[in-house]
Amino acid sequence: MPVFLLHSMKLLFTKPIPPNPAPSKIIPIISETLYIYLIGFHLAECDGLVGVSGDLDTGRLLSAYGQGIFPWFSRDGWFFWYAVAPRAVIVPESLHIGRSLAKTLRHKPYRVTVNRCFEKVIAHCANVPRPEQDGTWIEPAFQTAYLKLHHQGHAHSFECWLPDEQDEMQLAGGFYGVQIGCVFYGESMFALRPDASKIAFACAVPFLADLGVALIDCQQDTEHMRRFGSQLMDFADFQTALKDLNAKPLKRDIECGVVAENLLQKIGGED
């Protein structure tokens, strides 16, 4: 198998920064036909880095997600693939909505949509500044790859629209992710206004559950996701769940439309 000699590096992303792999670890290069990974060894030896590739082929993306692997960043033309363990997940039935957010959902006008503007959502996720982070992992190659997945019906965006001063609905926040069978793999969020991404997520989870989604992959164990009820799952159990749930079809496809809305007064359409 071709290998990639990885030396210590420090990179900054819009996702939480992964641990630096140990110096001079041997990492497999994922060829055009190689969709199977040596996960166990690399979880233990390389801080979750399981391989590198020269592209983001959509077939490779779907194969990787189905095994709990995702591309985290690119450098010098190489894409770095990780499998984080243990894995932070949300079981939709265990979604937690805090008091403050529940009050916002009751008293604030909003509209949450799905797949209304995927390209705008991923662009916003790439462009929103993150504290103590320089640059973005969602480079143009990532945006192109996930847009292809979107056109194939495997990547979806959720948008939160809030009224402006003229009561016209404007895109205020949202997130996107990958869906395979009954699993939704969350990727990135953005918020241009307070609570916008939280509103989108709080409305999207029951919507996904109604379609048959049984597990939401949060990838990282973050305080933000813990507030929504995320829990840690052993990676072996996570892979077992993926093998079962990825093979199960949804009750119906995730199409374009309105997920939820709370219109306290008559407001304008989306821009």
Coordinates of C-alpha atoms in Angstrom, one line a residue:
M1 CA 0.0 0.0 0.0
P2 CA 1.3 3.5 -0.8
V3 CA 2.2 5.5 2.3
F4 CA 2.5 9.1 3.3
L5 CA 5.2 10.1 5.8
L6 CA 3.5 12.6 8.2
H7 CA 5.6 15.0 10.3
S8 CA 4.3 17.1 13.1
M9 CA 2.3 20.1 12.0
K10 CA 0.0 22.7 13.5
L11 CA -3.0 23.6 11.5
L12 CA -6.0 25.8 12.3
F13 CA -9.5 25.0 11.2
T14 CA -13.1 26.1 11.7
K15 CA -13.7 22.7 13.4
P16 CA -12.0 22.1 16.8
I17 CA -8.4 21.5 16.1
P18 CA -7.4 17.8 16.2
P19 CA -4.4 16.6 18.2
N20 CA -1.2 16.8 16.3
P21 CA -0.2 13.3 15.1
A22 CA 3.0 12.0 16.5
P23 CA 6.1 12.8 14.3
S24 CA 7.0 10.6 11.4
K25 CA 3.9 8.3 11.5
I26 CA 3.3 6.2 8.4
I27 CA -0.2 7.0 7.0
P28 CA -1.7 5.2 4.0
I29 CA -2.4 7.1 0.8
I30 CA -6.0 6.3 -0.2
S31 CA -5.9 5.5 -3.9
E32 CA -8.8 6.0 -6.4
T33 CA -10.0 2.5 -5.8
L34 CA -9.2 2.1 -2.1
Y35 CA -12.3 2.8 0.0
I36 CA -11.4 0.5 3.0
Y37 CA -9.3 1.8 5.8
L38 CA -7.1 0.4 8.6
I39 CA -9.1 2.2 11.2
G40 CA -8.1 0.3 14.4
F41 CA -4.4 0.8 14.0
H42 CA -4.6 4.5 13.1
L43 CA -7.1 5.3 15.9
A44 CA -4.5 4.1 18.4
E45 CA -1.3 5.2 16.7
C46 CA -2.1 8.4 14.8
D47 CA -4.7 10.3 16.9
G48 CA -7.5 9.3 14.5
L49 CA -5.8 10.2 11.3
V50 CA -6.6 7.2 9.1
G51 CA -5.3 8.3 5.6
V52 CA -4.8 10.9 3.0
S53 CA -6.0 11.2 -0.5
G54 CA -5.5 13.4 -3.5
D55 CA -9.2 14.1 -4.1
L56 CA -12.7 14.2 -2.5
D57 CA -14.4 11.7 -4.8
T58 CA -18.1 11.4 -3.8
G59 CA -17.9 7.6 -3.8
R60 CA -15.0 7.8 -1.3
L61 CA -16.9 10.3 0.8
L62 CA -20.0 8.1 1.1
S63 CA -17.8 5.0 1.8
A64 CA -15.9 6.9 4.5
Y65 CA -18.9 8.4 6.2
G66 CA -20.5 4.9 6.3
Q67 CA -17.4 3.8 8.4
G68 CA -17.3 6.8 10.7
I69 CA -14.6 8.6 8.7
F70 CA -14.7 12.1 7.4
P71 CA -12.3 14.5 5.7
W72 CA -11.1 17.2 8.1
F73 CA -8.8 19.5 6.1
S74 CA -6.5 19.8 3.2
R75 CA -2.9 20.9 2.8
D76 CA -0.6 21.0 -0.2
G77 CA -3.2 19.2 -2.4
W78 CA -3.7 16.4 0.1
F79 CA -7.0 15.7 2.0
F80 CA -6.7 14.3 5.5
W81 CA -9.3 11.8 6.7
Y82 CA -10.1 11.2 10.4
A83 CA -12.1 8.9 12.6
V84 CA -12.7 10.5 16.0
A85 CA -13.2 8.2 19.0
P86 CA -15.2 8.0 21.1
R87 CA -17.9 9.6 19.0
A88 CA -20.3 12.3 20.0
V89 CA -23.8 11.5 18.9
I90 CA -27.4 12.6 19.4
V91 CA -30.3 10.1 19.5
P92 CA -33.2 12.3 18.3
E93 CA -35.5 11.1 21.0
S94 CA -33.1 12.3 23.6
L95 CA -32.8 15.9 22.2
H96 CA -32.6 18.4 25.0
I97 CA -33.9 22.0 24.5
G98 CA -32.9 24.3 27.3
R99 CA -35.2 26.9 28.9
S100 CA -33.7 29.9 27.1
L101 CA -34.0 28.2 23.6
A102 CA -37.4 26.9 24.3
K103 CA -38.5 30.5 25.2
T104 CA -37.0 31.7 22.0
L105 CA -38.8 29.1 20.0
R106 CA -42.1 30.1 21.5
H107 CA -41.7 33.9 21.3
K108 CA -39.5 34.7 18.4
P109 CA -40.7 34.8 14.8
Y110 CA -38.7 32.4 12.5
R111 CA -38.9 30.0 9.7
V112 CA -36.7 26.9 9.3
T113 CA -36.3 25.3 5.9
V114 CA -34.5 22.4 4.4
N115 CA -32.4 22.4 1.2
R116 CA -33.6 25.9 0.3
C117 CA -30.1 27.2 -0.3
F118 CA -27.4 24.6 0.3
E119 CA -24.7 26.5 -1.6
K120 CA -25.2 29.6 0.5
V121 CA -25.2 27.6 3.8
I122 CA -21.9 25.9 3.1
A123 CA -20.4 29.2 1.9
H124 CA -21.5 30.9 5.1
C125 CA -20.0 28.0 7.2
A126 CA -16.7 28.6 5.4
N127 CA -16.7 32.3 5.8
V128 CA -17.9 33.0 9.4
P129 CA -14.9 33.9 11.6
R130 CA -14.2 31.5 14.5
P131 CA -12.4 32.6 17.7
E132 CA -8.7 31.7 17.8
Q133 CA -8.8 30.1 14.4
D134 CA -7.1 31.3 11.2
G135 CA -8.8 30.3 8.0
T136 CA -11.2 27.6 7.2
W137 CA -11.2 23.8 6.5
I138 CA -14.2 24.3 4.1
E139 CA -12.1 25.3 1.1
P140 CA -13.5 25.4 -2.4
A141 CA -12.7 21.8 -3.1
F142 CA -14.8 20.8 0.0
Q143 CA -17.7 23.0 -1.1
T144 CA -17.6 21.5 -4.6
A145 CA -17.5 17.9 -3.3
Y146 CA -20.4 18.4 -0.8
L147 CA -22.4 20.3 -3.5
K148 CA -22.1 17.2 -5.6
L149 CA -23.3 15.1 -2.7
H150 CA -26.2 17.5 -2.3
H151 CA -27.2 17.1 -6.0
Q152 CA -27.0 13.3 -5.4
G153 CA -29.4 13.6 -2.5
H154 CA -26.9 12.7 0.2
A155 CA -26.1 16.2 1.6
H156 CA -28.7 18.5 3.1
S157 CA -28.8 22.0 4.5
F158 CA -31.2 23.5 7.1
E159 CA -31.7 27.2 7.1
C160 CA -33.1 29.6 9.8
W161 CA -34.8 32.7 8.4
L162 CA -35.4 35.7 10.7
P163 CA -37.3 39.0 9.9
D164 CA -35.3 42.1 9.3
E165 CA -36.4 45.7 10.2
Q166 CA -38.8 45.6 7.2
D167 CA -40.2 42.3 8.3
E168 CA -38.6 40.5 5.3
M169 CA -37.2 37.1 6.0
Q170 CA -33.4 36.9 5.7
L171 CA -31.1 33.9 6.0
A172 CA -29.7 34.2 9.6
G173 CA -28.1 30.8 10.2
G174 CA -28.1 27.1 9.6
F175 CA -26.1 24.0 9.1
Y176 CA -25.4 21.2 6.7
G177 CA -24.5 17.5 6.8
V178 CA -24.5 14.2 5.0
Q179 CA -27.3 11.6 5.2
I180 CA -26.9 7.9 4.5
G181 CA -29.9 5.8 5.3
C182 CA -31.1 6.6 8.8
V183 CA -28.0 8.4 9.9
F184 CA -27.4 12.2 9.6
Y185 CA -23.7 13.2 9.8
G186 CA -23.5 16.9 10.9
E187 CA -20.7 18.9 9.4
S188 CA -20.8 22.6 10.2
M189 CA -23.0 25.4 11.5
F190 CA -23.1 29.2 11.1
A191 CA -25.1 32.0 12.7
L192 CA -25.3 35.6 11.4
R193 CA -27.7 36.5 14.2
P194 CA -28.0 35.2 17.8
D195 CA -29.7 31.8 18.2
A196 CA -30.2 31.3 14.5
S197 CA -28.2 28.0 14.2
K198 CA -29.7 26.8 17.4
I199 CA -33.2 27.4 16.1
A200 CA -32.4 25.5 12.9
F201 CA -30.9 22.5 14.8
A202 CA -33.7 22.4 17.3
C203 CA -36.3 22.2 14.5
A204 CA -34.3 20.0 12.2
V205 CA -33.8 17.1 14.7
P206 CA -37.5 16.3 15.2
F207 CA -38.0 16.7 11.4
L208 CA -35.2 14.2 10.7
A209 CA -36.6 11.8 13.4
D210 CA -40.0 11.9 11.7
L211 CA -38.4 10.8 8.5
G212 CA -36.7 7.9 10.2
V213 CA -33.3 9.3 11.2
A214 CA -32.2 7.4 14.3
L215 CA -28.7 8.7 14.9
I216 CA -27.0 12.1 14.4
D217 CA -23.3 12.1 14.3
C218 CA -21.8 15.2 15.9
Q219 CA -18.2 14.2 15.3
Q220 CA -16.7 16.3 18.1
D221 CA -17.6 16.3 21.8
T222 CA -18.4 20.0 22.2
E223 CA -20.2 22.0 24.9
H224 CA -22.5 23.3 22.2
M225 CA -23.7 19.8 21.3
R226 CA -23.8 18.6 24.9
R227 CA -26.4 21.3 25.5
F228 CA -28.6 19.5 23.0
G229 CA -28.1 16.2 24.7
S230 CA -25.1 14.6 22.9
Q231 CA -23.5 11.6 24.4
L232 CA -20.3 9.7 23.7
M233 CA -20.4 6.3 22.0
D234 CA -17.6 3.8 21.8
F235 CA -16.2 3.8 18.3
A236 CA -16.8 0.1 17.8
D237 CA -20.4 0.5 18.9
F238 CA -20.7 3.5 16.6
Q239 CA -19.5 1.5 13.6
T240 CA -21.9 -1.3 14.5
A241 CA -24.8 1.2 14.6
L242 CA -23.7 2.7 11.2
K243 CA -23.6 -0.7 9.6
D244 CA -27.2 -1.3 10.6
L245 CA -28.7 2.2 10.2
N246 CA -27.0 3.2 6.9
A247 CA -28.6 0.2 5.2
K248 CA -32.1 1.3 6.3
P249 CA -34.0 3.6 4.0
L250 CA -35.8 6.7 5.3
K251 CA -39.6 6.8 5.4
R252 CA -39.4 9.4 2.7
D253 CA -36.7 11.5 1.0
I254 CA -35.4 14.8 2.4
E255 CA -36.7 17.3 -0.1
C256 CA -36.9 21.1 -0.2
G257 CA -39.5 22.8 2.0
V258 CA -40.5 24.4 5.3
V259 CA -39.5 22.4 8.4
A260 CA -41.1 24.6 11.0
E261 CA -42.1 28.2 11.5
N262 CA -43.4 30.6 14.2
L263 CA -44.9 33.6 12.6
L264 CA -46.1 36.0 15.2
Q265 CA -47.1 38.5 12.6
K266 CA -47.4 38.6 8.9
I267 CA -43.9 38.8 7.5
G268 CA -42.4 38.8 4.1
G269 CA -40.8 36.0 2.1
E270 CA -37.3 34.7 2.0
D271 CA -34.6 36.5 0.2

